Short mmCIF file of C-alpha atoms in Angstrom, two decimals:
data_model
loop_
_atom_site.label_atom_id
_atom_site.label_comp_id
_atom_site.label_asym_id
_atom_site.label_seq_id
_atom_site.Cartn_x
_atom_site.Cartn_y
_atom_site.Cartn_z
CA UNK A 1 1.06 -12.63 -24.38
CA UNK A 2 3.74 -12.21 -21.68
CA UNK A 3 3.86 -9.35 -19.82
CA UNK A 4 5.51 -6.32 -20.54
CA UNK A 5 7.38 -4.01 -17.57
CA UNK A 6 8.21 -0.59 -18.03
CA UNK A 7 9.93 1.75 -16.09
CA UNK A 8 7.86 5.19 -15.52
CA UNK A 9 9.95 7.24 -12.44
CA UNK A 10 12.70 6.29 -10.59
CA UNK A 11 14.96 8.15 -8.07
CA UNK A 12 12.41 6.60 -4.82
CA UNK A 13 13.81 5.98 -1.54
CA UNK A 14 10.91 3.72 -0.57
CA UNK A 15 7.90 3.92 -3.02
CA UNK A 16 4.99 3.26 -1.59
CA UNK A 17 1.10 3.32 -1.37
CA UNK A 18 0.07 3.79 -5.37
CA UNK A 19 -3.49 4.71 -5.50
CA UNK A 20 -5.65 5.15 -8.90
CA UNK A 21 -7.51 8.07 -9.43
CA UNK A 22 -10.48 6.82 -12.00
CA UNK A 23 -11.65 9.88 -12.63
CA UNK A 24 -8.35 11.86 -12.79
CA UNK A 25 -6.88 8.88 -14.68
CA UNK A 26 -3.75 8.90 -12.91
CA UNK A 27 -1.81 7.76 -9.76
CA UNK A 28 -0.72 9.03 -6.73
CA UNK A 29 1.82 7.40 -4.60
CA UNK A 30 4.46 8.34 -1.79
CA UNK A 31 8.09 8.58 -0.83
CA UNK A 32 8.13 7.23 2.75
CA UNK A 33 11.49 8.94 4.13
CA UNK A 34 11.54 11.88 1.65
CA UNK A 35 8.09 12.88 2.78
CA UNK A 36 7.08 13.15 -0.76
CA UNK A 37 3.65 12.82 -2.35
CA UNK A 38 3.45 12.07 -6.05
CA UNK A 39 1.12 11.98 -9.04
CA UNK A 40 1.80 9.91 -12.73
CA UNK A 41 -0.23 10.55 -15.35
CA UNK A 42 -0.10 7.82 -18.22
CA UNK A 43 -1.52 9.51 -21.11
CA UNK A 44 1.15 12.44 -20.68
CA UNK A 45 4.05 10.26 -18.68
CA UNK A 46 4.28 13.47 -16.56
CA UNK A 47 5.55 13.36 -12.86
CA UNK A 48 4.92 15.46 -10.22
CA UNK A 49 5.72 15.42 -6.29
CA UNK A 50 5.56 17.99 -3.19
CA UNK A 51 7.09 17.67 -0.08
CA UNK A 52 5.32 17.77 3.90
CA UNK A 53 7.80 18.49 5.93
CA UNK A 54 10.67 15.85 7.50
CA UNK A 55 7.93 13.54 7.94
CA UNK A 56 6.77 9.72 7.80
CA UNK A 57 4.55 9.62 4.65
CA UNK A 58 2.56 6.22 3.99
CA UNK A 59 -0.42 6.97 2.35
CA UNK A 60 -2.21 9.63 -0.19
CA UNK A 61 -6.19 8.65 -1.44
CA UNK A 62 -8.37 11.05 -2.38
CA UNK A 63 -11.50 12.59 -0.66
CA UNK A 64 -14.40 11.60 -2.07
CA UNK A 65 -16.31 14.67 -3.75
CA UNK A 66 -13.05 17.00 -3.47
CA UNK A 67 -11.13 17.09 -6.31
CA UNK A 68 -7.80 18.67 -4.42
CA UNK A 69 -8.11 17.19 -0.82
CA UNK A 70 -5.91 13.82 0.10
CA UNK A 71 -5.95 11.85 3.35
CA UNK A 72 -2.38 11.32 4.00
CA UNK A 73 -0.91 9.14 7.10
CA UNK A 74 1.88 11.68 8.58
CA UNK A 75 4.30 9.84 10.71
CA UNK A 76 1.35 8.28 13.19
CA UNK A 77 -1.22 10.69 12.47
CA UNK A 78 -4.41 10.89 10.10
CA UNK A 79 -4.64 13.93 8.29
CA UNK A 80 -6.02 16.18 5.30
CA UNK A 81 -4.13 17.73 3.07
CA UNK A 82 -5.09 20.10 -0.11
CA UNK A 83 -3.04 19.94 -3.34
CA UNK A 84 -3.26 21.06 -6.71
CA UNK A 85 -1.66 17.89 -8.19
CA UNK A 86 1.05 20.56 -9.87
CA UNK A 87 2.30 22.80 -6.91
CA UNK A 88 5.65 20.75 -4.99
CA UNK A 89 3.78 22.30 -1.43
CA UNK A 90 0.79 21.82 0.23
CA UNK A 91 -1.14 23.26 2.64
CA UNK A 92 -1.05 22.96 6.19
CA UNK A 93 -2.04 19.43 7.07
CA UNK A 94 -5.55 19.63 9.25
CA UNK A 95 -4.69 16.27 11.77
CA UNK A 96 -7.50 14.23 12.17
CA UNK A 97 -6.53 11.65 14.73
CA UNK A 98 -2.81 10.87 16.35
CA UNK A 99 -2.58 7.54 17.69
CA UNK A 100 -0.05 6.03 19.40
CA UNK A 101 0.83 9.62 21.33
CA UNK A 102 4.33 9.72 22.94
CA UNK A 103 5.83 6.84 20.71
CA UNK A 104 7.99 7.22 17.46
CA UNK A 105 5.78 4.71 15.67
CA UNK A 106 4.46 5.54 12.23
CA UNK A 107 1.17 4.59 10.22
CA UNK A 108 2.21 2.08 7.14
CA UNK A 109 0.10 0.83 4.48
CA UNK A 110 -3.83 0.87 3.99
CA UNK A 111 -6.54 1.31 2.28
CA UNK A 112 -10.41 2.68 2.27
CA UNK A 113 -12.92 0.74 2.16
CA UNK A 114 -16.45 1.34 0.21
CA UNK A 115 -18.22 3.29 2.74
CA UNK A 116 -14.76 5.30 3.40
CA UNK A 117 -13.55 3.74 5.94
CA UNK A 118 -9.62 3.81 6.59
CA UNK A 119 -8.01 0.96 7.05
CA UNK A 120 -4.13 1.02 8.18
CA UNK A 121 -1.45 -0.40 10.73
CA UNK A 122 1.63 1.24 12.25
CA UNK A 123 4.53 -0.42 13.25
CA UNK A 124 7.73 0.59 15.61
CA UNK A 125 10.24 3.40 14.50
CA UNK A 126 10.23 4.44 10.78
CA UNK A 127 11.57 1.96 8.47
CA UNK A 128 15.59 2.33 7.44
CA UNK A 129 15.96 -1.12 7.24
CA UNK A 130 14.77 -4.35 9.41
CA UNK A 131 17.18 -3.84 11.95
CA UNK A 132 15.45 -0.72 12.98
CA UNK A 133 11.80 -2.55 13.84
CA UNK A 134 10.72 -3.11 17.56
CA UNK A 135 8.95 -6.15 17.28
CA UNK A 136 4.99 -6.75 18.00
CA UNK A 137 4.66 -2.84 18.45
CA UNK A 138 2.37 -2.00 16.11
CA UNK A 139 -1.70 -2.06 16.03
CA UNK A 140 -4.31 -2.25 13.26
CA UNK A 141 -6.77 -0.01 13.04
CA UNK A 142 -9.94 2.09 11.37
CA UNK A 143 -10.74 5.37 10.58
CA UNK A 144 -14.49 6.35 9.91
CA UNK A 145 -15.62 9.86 10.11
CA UNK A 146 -14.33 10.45 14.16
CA UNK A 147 -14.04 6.97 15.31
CA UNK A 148 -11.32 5.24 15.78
CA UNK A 149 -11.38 1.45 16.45
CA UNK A 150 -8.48 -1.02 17.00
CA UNK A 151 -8.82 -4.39 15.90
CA UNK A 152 -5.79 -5.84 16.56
CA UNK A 153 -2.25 -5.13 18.36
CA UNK A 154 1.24 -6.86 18.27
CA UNK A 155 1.68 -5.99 14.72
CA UNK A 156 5.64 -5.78 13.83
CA UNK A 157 5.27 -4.45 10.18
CA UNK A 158 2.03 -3.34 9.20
CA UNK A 159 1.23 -3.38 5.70
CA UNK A 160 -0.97 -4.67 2.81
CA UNK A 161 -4.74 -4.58 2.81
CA UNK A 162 -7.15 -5.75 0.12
CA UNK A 163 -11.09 -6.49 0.18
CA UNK A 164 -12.74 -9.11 -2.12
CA UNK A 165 -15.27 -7.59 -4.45
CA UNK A 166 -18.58 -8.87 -2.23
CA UNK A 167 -17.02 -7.00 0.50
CA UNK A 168 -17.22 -10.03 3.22
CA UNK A 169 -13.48 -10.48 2.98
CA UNK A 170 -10.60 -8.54 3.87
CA UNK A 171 -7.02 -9.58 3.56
CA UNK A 172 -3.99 -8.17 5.94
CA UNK A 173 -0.23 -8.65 5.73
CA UNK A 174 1.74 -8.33 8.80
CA UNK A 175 5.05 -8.45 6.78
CA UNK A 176 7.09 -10.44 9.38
CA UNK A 177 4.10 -13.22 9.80
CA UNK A 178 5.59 -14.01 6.52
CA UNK A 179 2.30 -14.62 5.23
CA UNK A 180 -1.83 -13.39 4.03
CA UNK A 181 -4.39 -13.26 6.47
CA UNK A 182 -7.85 -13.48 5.87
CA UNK A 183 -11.29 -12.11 7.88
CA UNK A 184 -13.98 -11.60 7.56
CA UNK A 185 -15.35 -8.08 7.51
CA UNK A 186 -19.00 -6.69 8.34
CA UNK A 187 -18.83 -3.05 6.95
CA UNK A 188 -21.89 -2.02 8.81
CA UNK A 189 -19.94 -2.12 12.08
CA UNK A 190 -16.70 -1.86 10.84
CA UNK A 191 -15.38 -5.30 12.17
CA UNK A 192 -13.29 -8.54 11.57
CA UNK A 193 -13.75 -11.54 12.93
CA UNK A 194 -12.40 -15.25 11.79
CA UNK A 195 -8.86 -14.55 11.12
CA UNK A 196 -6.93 -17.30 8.82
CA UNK A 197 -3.78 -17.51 6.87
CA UNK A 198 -4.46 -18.51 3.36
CA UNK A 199 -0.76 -17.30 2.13
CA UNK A 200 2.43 -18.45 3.51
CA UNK A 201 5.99 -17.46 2.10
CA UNK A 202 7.53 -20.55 3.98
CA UNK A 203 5.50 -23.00 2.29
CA UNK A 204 6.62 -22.18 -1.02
CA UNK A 205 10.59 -22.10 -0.08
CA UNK A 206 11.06 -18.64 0.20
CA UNK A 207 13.78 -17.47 2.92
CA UNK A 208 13.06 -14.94 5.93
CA UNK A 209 14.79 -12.25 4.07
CA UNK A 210 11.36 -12.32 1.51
CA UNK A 211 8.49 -10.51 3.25
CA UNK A 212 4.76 -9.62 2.10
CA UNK A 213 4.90 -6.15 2.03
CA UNK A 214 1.55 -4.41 -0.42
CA UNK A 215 -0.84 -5.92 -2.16
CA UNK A 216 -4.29 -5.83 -4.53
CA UNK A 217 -7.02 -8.09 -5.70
CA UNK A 218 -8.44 -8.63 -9.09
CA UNK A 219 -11.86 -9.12 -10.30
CA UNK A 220 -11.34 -12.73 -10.05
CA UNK A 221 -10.35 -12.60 -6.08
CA UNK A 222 -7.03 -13.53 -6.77
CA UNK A 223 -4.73 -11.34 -4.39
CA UNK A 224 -1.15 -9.72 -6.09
CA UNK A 225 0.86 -9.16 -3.43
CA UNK A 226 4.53 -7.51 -3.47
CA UNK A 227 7.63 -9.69 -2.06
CA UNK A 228 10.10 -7.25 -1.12
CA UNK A 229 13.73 -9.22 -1.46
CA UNK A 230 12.62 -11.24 -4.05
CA UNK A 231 11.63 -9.21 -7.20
CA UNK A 232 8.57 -10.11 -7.59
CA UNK A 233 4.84 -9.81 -7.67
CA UNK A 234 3.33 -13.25 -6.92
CA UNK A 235 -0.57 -13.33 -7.97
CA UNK A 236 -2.13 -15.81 -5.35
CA UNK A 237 -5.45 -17.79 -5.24
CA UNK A 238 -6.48 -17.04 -1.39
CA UNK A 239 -9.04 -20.03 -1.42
CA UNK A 240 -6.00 -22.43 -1.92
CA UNK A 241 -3.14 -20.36 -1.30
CA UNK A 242 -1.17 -21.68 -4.42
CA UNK A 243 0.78 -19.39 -6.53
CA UNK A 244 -0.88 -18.90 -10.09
CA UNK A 245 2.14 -16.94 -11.78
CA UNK A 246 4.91 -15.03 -10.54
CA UNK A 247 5.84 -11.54 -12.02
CA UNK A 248 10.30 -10.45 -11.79
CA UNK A 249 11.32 -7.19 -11.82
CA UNK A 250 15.02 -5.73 -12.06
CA UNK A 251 14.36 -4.59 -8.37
CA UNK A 252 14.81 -6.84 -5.74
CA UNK A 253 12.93 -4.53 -3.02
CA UNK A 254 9.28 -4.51 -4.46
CA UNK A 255 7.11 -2.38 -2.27
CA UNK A 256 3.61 -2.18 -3.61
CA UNK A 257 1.15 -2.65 -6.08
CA UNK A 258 -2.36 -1.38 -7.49
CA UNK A 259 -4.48 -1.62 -10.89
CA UNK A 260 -5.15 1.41 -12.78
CA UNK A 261 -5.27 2.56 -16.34
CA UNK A 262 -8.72 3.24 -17.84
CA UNK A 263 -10.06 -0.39 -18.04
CA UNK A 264 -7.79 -1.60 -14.76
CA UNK A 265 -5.76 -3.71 -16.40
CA UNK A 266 -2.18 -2.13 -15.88
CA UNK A 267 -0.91 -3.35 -12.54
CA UNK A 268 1.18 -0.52 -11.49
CA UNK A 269 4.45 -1.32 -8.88
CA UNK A 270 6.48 0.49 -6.40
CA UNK A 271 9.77 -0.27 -5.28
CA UNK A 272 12.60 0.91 -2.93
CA UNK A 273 16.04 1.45 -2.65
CA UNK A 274 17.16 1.12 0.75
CA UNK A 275 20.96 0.91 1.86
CA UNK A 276 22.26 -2.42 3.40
CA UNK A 277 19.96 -4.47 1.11
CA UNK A 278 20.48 -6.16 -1.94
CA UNK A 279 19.00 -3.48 -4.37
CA UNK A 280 18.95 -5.08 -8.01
CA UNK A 281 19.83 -3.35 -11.36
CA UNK A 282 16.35 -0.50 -11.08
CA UNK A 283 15.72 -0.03 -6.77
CA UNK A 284 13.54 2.56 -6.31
CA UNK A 285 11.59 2.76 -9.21
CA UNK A 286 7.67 3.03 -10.20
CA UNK A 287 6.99 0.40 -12.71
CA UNK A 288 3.97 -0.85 -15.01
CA UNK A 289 2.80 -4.08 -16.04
CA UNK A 290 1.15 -4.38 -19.09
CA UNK A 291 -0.38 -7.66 -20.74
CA UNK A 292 -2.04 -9.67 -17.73
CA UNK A 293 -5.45 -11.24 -17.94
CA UNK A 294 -6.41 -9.62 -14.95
CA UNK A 295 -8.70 -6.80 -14.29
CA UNK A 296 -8.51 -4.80 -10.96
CA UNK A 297 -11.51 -2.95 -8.61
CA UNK A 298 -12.39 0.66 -8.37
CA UNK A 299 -10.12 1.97 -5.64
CA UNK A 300 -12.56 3.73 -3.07
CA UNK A 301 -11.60 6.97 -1.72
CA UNK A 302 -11.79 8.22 2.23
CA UNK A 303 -14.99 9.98 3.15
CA UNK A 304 -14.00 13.03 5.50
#
């Protein structure tokens, strides 16, 4: 069976950061420059979205054991947030940590891991389009309860992160290293050591205007990772690095991806629509894939 794309919301600037809820059965996402947080539900195909502030938004997961409190990334701050899912406001964002104090860099992608520990990179100046990056300005870092710990600097895009399922791997896209790194990860003391690329763009004859931008892994440890400029989701093998299939979309500026639906099979995919790029026939549109032999992992949420 091939699979089978649909087009859920459009009308995104730069879609980013979808995040299944398991027990909510829905997603949540963001709208980077609009300063938007959103919520999908499926089974009802409603949409919903509130707005904090004029502000750099990268990343919504829920708090474990609260049903209405988010950790969001606001411009290069760590923050809570409470929303009703409905409402388009919030409450006051309660800042957790601010890194990066007296710069205009902003927090990017991430994820938690499964003890709750945030995972996320910033890069220089708020995307509009490449032109607008400072190169090697950025920093990885992680979040766990009131520590924060940098792990690596001279990041220039900051974005994907996935863990395998045994939790000894964790995989990290610097988007203009045109590539997947790997390390490993010991979650006791929140660590990486051994870093490796296992994904290049370059060695399968893709152009510097394609750039690793989100990603996910499946139950199989095979990594999905967004290629913004080229329409597609390529699902990767990070043991060999070879490309086992290649997913197009009628957007050429892909964004993100995650799993979701009730048995994790629907591989859901953000986009954006940014001016001065090539855009395709749907930018900035929230799409779902249907029909793939692939199964995702329970998305973990950020312990407060």
């Amino acid at each position: 069976m091939a699979p089978v794309i649909e087009k859920l919301v459009n009308g995104l600037k730069i879609g980013e950061g979808p995040h299944w809820d398991i027990q909510k059965q829905c997603l949540y996402f963001v709208d980077m420059p609009n300063s938007t947080i959103n919520k999908y539900v499926p089974s009802t195909k409603k949409h919903t979205k509130a707005t904090i502030g004029k502000h750099n938004i990268s990343i919504i997961i829920p708090v474990r054991g609260k049903s209405d409190e988010f950790l969001v990334t606001i411009d290069n701050t760590i923050s809570l947030i409470k929303w009703d899912g409905e409402s388009s406001e919030v409450g006051a964002p309660k800042t957790l940590y601010e890194v990066e104090k007296g710069t205009n860099h902003v927090f990017n992608d991430g994820k938690c891991d499964k003890t709750g520990r945030l995972w996320s990179g910033t890069l220089g100046r708020s995307i509009k389009s490449l032109d607008d990056v400072v190169m090697k300005q950025g920093s990885l870092y992680s979040f766990y309860k009131t520590e924060l710990l940098c792990h690596r600097k001279d990041i220039s895009i900051a974005n994907g992160v996935a863990f395998d399922h045994k939790w000894k791997k964790m995989y990290y896209i610097d988007s203009l290293c045109y590539g997947v790194d790997q390390y490993d990860i010991d979650l006791d003391q929140g660590t990486l050591s051994n870093m490796k690329t296992v994904f290049s763009t370059k060695h399968h004859g893709l152009n510097n205007n394609v750039l690793c931008d989100g990603m996910t892994i499946d139950t199989n440890g095979n990594l999905w990772v967004a290629l913004f400029g080229a329409s597609s989701v390529y699902n990767i093998d990070p043991r060999t690095g070879g490309v086992l299939q290649v997913i197009k979309f009628p957007a050429v500026q892909i964004t993100s991806v995650a799993f979701g639906g009730r048995n994790l099979d629907e591989l859901y995919v953000t986009s954006a629509n940014l001016d001065g790029e090539e855009k395709g026939e749907c930018p900035g549109t929230l799409f779902r894939v249907t029909g793939l032999s692939a199964k995702g992992l329970p998305p973990d949420e950020f312990v407060a």
